[in-house]
Structure formats: structure tokens, C-alpha cells
Amino acid sequence: MYDIGDFFFCLQYATLTIIVY
């Protein structure tokens, strides 16, 4: 079960990885 905070955390992490890459 996913939480809204966890979803945003994953989204932020993915966006950060894309920006760094």
C-alpha cells in the first residue's frame, strides 16, 4: 500500500535523478 507522501518522495527522487543525469 502506497502513501501520498511516499509517492511524492519517489517522484522527487526520480526527477532529481533525471536532472542530475
mmCIF file of C-alpha atoms in Angstrom:
data_model
loop_
_atom_site.group_PDB
_atom_site.id
_atom_site.type_symbol
_atom_site.label_atom_id
_atom_site.label_comp_id
_atom_site.label_asym_id
_atom_site.label_seq_id
_atom_site.Cartn_x
_atom_site.Cartn_y
_atom_site.Cartn_z
ATOM 1 C CA MET A 1 0.000 0.000 0.000
ATOM 2 C CA TYR A 2 1.449 3.338 -1.041
ATOM 3 C CA ASP A 3 1.147 6.612 0.843
ATOM 4 C CA ILE A 4 0.782 10.001 -0.855
ATOM 5 C CA GLY A 5 3.996 11.182 0.826
ATOM 6 C CA ASP A 6 5.852 8.087 -0.372
ATOM 7 C CA PHE A 7 4.582 8.706 -3.903
ATOM 8 C CA PHE A 8 5.791 12.298 -3.859
ATOM 9 C CA PHE A 9 9.124 11.161 -2.399
ATOM 10 C CA CYS A 10 9.619 8.677 -5.239
ATOM 11 C CA LEU A 11 8.565 11.299 -7.780
ATOM 12 C CA GLN A 12 11.001 13.842 -6.337
ATOM 13 C CA TYR A 13 13.802 11.263 -6.289
ATOM 14 C CA ALA A 14 13.127 10.288 -9.907
ATOM 15 C CA THR A 15 13.026 13.928 -11.013
ATOM 16 C CA LEU A 16 16.278 14.635 -9.180
ATOM 17 C CA THR A 17 17.943 11.645 -10.843
ATOM 18 C CA ILE A 18 16.767 12.804 -14.281
ATOM 19 C CA ILE A 19 18.070 16.343 -13.674
ATOM 20 C CA VAL A 20 21.446 15.044 -12.472
ATOM 21 C CA TYR A 21 21.609 12.654 -15.411
#
